[in-house]
PDB file of C-alpha atoms in Angstrom:
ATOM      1  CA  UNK I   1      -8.085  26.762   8.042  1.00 54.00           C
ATOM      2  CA  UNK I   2      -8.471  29.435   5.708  1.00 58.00           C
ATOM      3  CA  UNK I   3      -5.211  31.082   6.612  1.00 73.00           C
ATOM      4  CA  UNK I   4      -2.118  29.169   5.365  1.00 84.00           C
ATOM      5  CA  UNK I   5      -1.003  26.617   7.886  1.00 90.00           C
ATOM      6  CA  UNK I   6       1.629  26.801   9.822  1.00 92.00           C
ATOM      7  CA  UNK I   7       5.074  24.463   8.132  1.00 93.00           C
ATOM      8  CA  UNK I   8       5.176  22.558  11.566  1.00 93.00           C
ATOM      9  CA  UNK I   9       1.118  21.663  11.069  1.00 94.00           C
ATOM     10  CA  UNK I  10       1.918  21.255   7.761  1.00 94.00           C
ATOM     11  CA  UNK I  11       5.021  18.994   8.455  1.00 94.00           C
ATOM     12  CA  UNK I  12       2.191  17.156  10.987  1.00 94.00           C
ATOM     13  CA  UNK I  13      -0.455  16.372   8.523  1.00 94.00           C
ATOM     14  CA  UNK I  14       2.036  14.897   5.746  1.00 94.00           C
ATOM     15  CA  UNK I  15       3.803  12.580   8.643  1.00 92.00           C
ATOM     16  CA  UNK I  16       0.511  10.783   8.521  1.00 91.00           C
ATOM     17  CA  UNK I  17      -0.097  11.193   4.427  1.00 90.00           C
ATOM     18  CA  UNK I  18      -2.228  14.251   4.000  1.00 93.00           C
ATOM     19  CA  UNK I  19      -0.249  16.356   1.837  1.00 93.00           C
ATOM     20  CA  UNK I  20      -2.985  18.851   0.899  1.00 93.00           C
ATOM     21  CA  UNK I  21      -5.176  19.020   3.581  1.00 94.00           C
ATOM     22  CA  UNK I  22      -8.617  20.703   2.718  1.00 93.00           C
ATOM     23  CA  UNK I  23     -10.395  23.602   4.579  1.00 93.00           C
ATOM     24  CA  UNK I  24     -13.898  21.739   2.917  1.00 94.00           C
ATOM     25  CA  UNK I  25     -12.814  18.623   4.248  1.00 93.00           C
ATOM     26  CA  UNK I  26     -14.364  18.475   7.564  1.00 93.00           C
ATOM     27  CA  UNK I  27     -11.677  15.649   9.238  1.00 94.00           C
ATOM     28  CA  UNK I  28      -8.515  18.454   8.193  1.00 95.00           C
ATOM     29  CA  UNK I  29     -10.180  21.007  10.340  1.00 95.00           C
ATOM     30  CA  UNK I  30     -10.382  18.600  12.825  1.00 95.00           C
ATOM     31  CA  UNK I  31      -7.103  17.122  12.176  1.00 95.00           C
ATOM     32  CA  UNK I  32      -5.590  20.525  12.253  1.00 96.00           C
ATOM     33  CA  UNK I  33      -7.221  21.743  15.381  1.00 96.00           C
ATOM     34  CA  UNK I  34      -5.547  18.634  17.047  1.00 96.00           C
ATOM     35  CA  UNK I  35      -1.929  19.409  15.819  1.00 96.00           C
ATOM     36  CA  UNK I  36      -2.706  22.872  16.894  1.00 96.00           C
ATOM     37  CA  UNK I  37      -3.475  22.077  20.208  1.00 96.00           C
ATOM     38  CA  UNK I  38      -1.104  19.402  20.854  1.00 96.00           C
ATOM     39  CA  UNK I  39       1.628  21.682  19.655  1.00 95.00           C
ATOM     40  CA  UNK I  40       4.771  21.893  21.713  1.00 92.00           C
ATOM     41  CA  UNK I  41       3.892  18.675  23.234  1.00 93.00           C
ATOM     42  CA  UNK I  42       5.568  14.704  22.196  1.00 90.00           C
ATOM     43  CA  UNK I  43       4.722  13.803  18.420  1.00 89.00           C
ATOM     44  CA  UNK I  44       3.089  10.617  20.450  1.00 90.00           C
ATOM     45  CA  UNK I  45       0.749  13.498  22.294  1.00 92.00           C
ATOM     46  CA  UNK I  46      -0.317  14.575  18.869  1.00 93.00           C
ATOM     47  CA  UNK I  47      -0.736  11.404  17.456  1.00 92.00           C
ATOM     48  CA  UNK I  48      -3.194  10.325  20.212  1.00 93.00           C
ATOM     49  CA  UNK I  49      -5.277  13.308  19.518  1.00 94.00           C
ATOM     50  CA  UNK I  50      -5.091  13.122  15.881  1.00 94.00           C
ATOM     51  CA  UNK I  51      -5.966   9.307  16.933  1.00 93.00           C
ATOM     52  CA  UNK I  52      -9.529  10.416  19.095  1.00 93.00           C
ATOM     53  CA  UNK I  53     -10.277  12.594  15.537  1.00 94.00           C
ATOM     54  CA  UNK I  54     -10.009   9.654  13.153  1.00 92.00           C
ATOM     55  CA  UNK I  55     -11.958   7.566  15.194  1.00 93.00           C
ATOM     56  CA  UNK I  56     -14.498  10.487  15.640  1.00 93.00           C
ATOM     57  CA  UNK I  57     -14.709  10.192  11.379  1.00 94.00           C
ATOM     58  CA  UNK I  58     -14.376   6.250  11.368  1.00 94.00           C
ATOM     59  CA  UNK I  59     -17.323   6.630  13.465  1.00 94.00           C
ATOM     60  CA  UNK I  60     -19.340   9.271  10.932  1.00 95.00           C
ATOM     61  CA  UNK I  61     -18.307   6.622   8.103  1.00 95.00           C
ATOM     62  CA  UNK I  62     -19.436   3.698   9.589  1.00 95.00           C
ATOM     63  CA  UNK I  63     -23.014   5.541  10.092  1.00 97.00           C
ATOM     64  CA  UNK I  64     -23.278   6.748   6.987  1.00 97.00           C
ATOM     65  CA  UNK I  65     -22.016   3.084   5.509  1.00 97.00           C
ATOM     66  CA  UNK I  66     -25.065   1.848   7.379  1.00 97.00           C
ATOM     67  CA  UNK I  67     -27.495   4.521   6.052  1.00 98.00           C
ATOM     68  CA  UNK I  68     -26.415   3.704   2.821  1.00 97.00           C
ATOM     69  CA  UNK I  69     -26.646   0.154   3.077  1.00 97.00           C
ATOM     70  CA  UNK I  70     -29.927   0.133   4.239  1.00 98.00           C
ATOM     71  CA  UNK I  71     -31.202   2.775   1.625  1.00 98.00           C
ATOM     72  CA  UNK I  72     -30.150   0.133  -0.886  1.00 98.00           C
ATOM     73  CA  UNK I  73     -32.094  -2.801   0.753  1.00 98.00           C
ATOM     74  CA  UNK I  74     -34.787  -0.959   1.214  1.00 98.00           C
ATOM     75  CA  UNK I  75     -35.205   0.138  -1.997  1.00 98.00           C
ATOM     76  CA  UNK I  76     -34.659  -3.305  -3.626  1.00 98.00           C
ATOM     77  CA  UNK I  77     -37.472  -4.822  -0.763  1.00 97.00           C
ATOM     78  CA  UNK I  78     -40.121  -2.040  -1.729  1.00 97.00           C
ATOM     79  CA  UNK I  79     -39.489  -2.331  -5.494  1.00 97.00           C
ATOM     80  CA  UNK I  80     -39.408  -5.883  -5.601  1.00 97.00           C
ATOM     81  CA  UNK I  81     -42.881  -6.005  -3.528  1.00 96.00           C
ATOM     82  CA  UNK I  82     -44.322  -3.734  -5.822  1.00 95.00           C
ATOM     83  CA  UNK I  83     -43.261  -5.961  -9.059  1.00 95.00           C
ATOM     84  CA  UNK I  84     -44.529  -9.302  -7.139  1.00 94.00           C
ATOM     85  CA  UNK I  85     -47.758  -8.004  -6.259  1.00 94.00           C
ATOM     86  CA  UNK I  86     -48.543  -6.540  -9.976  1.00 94.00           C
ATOM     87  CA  UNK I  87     -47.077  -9.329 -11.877  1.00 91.00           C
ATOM     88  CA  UNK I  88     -48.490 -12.530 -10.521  1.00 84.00           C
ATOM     89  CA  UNK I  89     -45.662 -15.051 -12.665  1.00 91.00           C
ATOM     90  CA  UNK I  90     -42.397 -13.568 -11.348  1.00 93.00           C
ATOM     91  CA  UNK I  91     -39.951 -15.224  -8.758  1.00 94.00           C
ATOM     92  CA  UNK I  92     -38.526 -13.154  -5.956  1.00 94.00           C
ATOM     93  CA  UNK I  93     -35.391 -13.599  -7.826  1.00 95.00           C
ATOM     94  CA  UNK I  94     -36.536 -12.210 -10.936  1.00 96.00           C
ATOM     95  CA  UNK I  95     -38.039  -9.883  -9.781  1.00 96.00           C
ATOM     96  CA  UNK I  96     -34.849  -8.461  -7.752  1.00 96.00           C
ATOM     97  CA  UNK I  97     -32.953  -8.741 -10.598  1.00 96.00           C
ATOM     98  CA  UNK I  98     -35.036  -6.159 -12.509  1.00 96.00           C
ATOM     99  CA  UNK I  99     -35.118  -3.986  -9.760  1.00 97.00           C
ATOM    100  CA  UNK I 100     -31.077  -4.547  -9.422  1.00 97.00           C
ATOM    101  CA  UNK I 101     -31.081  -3.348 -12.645  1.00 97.00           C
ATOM    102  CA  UNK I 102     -32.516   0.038 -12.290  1.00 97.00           C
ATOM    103  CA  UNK I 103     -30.657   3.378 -12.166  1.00 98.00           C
ATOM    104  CA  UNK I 104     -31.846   4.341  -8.640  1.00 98.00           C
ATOM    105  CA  UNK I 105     -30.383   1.044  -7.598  1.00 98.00           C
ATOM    106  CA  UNK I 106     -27.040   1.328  -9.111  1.00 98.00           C
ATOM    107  CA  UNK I 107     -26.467   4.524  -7.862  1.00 98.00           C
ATOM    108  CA  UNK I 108     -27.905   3.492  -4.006  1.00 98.00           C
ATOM    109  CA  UNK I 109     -25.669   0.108  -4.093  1.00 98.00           C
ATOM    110  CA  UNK I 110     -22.792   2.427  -5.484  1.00 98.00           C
ATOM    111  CA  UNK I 111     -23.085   4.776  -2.386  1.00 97.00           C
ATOM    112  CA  UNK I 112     -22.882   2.388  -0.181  1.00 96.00           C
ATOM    113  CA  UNK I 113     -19.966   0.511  -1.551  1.00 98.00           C
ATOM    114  CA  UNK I 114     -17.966   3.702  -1.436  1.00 97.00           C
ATOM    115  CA  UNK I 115     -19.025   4.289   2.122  1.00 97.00           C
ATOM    116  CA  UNK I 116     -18.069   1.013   2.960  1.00 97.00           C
ATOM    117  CA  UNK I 117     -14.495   0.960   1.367  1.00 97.00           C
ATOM    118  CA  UNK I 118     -14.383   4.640   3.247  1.00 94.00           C
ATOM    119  CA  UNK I 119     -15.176   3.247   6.379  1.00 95.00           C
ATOM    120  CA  UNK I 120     -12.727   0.108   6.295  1.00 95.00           C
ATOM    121  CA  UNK I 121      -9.742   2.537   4.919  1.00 93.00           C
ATOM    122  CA  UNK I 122     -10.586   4.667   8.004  1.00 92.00           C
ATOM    123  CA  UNK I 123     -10.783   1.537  10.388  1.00 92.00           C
ATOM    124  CA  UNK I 124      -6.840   0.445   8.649  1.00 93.00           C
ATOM    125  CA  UNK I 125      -6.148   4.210   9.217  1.00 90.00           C
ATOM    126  CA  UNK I 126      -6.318   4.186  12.844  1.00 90.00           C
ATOM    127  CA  UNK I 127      -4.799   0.536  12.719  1.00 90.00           C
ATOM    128  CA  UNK I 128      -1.418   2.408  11.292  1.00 89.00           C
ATOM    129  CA  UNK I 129      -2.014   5.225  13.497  1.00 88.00           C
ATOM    130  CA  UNK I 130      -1.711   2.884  16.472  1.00 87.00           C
ATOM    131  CA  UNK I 131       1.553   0.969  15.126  1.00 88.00           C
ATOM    132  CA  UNK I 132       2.940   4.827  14.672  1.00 86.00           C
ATOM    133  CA  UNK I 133       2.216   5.271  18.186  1.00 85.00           C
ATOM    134  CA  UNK I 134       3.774   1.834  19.482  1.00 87.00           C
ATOM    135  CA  UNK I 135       7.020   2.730  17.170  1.00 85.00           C
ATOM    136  CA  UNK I 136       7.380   6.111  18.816  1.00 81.00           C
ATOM    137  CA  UNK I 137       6.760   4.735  22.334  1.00 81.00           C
ATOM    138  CA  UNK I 138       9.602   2.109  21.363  1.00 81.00           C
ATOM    139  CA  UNK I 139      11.886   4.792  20.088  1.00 74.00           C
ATOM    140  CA  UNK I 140      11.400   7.303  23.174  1.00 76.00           C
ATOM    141  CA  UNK I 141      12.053   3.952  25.371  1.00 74.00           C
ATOM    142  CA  UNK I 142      15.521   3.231  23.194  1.00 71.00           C
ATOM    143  CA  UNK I 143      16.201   7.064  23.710  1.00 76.00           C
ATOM    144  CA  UNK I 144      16.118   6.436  27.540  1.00 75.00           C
ATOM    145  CA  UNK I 145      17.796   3.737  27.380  1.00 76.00           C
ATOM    146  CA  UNK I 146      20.454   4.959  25.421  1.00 77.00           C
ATOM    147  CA  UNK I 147      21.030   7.684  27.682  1.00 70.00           C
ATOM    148  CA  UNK I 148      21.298   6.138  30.720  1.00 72.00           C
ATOM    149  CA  UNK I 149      23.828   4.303  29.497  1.00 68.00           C
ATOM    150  CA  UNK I 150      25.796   6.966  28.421  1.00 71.00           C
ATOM    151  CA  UNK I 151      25.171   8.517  31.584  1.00 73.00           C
ATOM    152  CA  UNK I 152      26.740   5.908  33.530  1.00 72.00           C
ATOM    153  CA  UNK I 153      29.177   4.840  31.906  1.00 71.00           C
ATOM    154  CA  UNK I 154      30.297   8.545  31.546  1.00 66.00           C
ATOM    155  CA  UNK I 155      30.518   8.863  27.768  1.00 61.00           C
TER     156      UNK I 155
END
């Protein structure tokens, strides 16, 4: 993607809100690559294929959500183990809290509440990307519609 896209691709990617797609930005290439090679065919062609590459990166997100999330509670487990075992009056509770507390555990829970909101943006994503696809099914079935009707009737 290094070379300036092409104003159809370009016209492709802002149809579905990317209006400056990235060459660093692993899901452009991909997204490109799919407008690329459904070119020439039905917008609901490329859709479906830009469709398969959002769910390939809803997929990515939702692992790395995971990863995340379980870096998070793992760290708060250990650390709160470690506190319990040294320091014989402190609740479980207390002792998560100071461990909540910590740097290393704001930035962990902050990781994975990005990667979550990612990952359920994505999973909305290719809920809109399916209602584009119904609308321009509908709208190729009006089309046909349309001119049959013209075509018998003679207009």
């Amino acid at each position: 993607m290094a070379a300036p896209l092409d104003l159809d691709i370009l016209a492709g990617l802002r149809a579905i809100g990317i209006h400056e797609p990235s060459p660093e930005e692993p899901l452009h290439v991909r997204l490109v690559s799919a407008l690329y090679r459904t070119r020439g065919e039905s917008w609901g062609n490329a859709l479906i294929a830009i469709k398969f590459e959002f769910n390939w990166a809803c997929n990515q997100a939702g692992e790395v959500y995971a990863n995340a999330k379980t870096d998070y509670e793992r760290l708060i487990d250990i650390e709160t183990t470690k506190i319990r075992a040294t320091q014989e009056k402190v609740s479980r509770a207390e002792a998560e809290q100071i461990v909540r507390a910590t740097e290393e555990a704001y930035k962990l829970k902050l990781a994975f509440l990005v990667a979550e909101k990612r990952e359920q943006s994505m999973r909305k994503f290719l809920d809109t990307l399916g209602e584009a696809l119904e609308l321009h099914r509908t709208d190729r079935a009006d089309k046909r519609k349309t001119d049959s009707f013209h075509a018998e009737a003679g207009v």
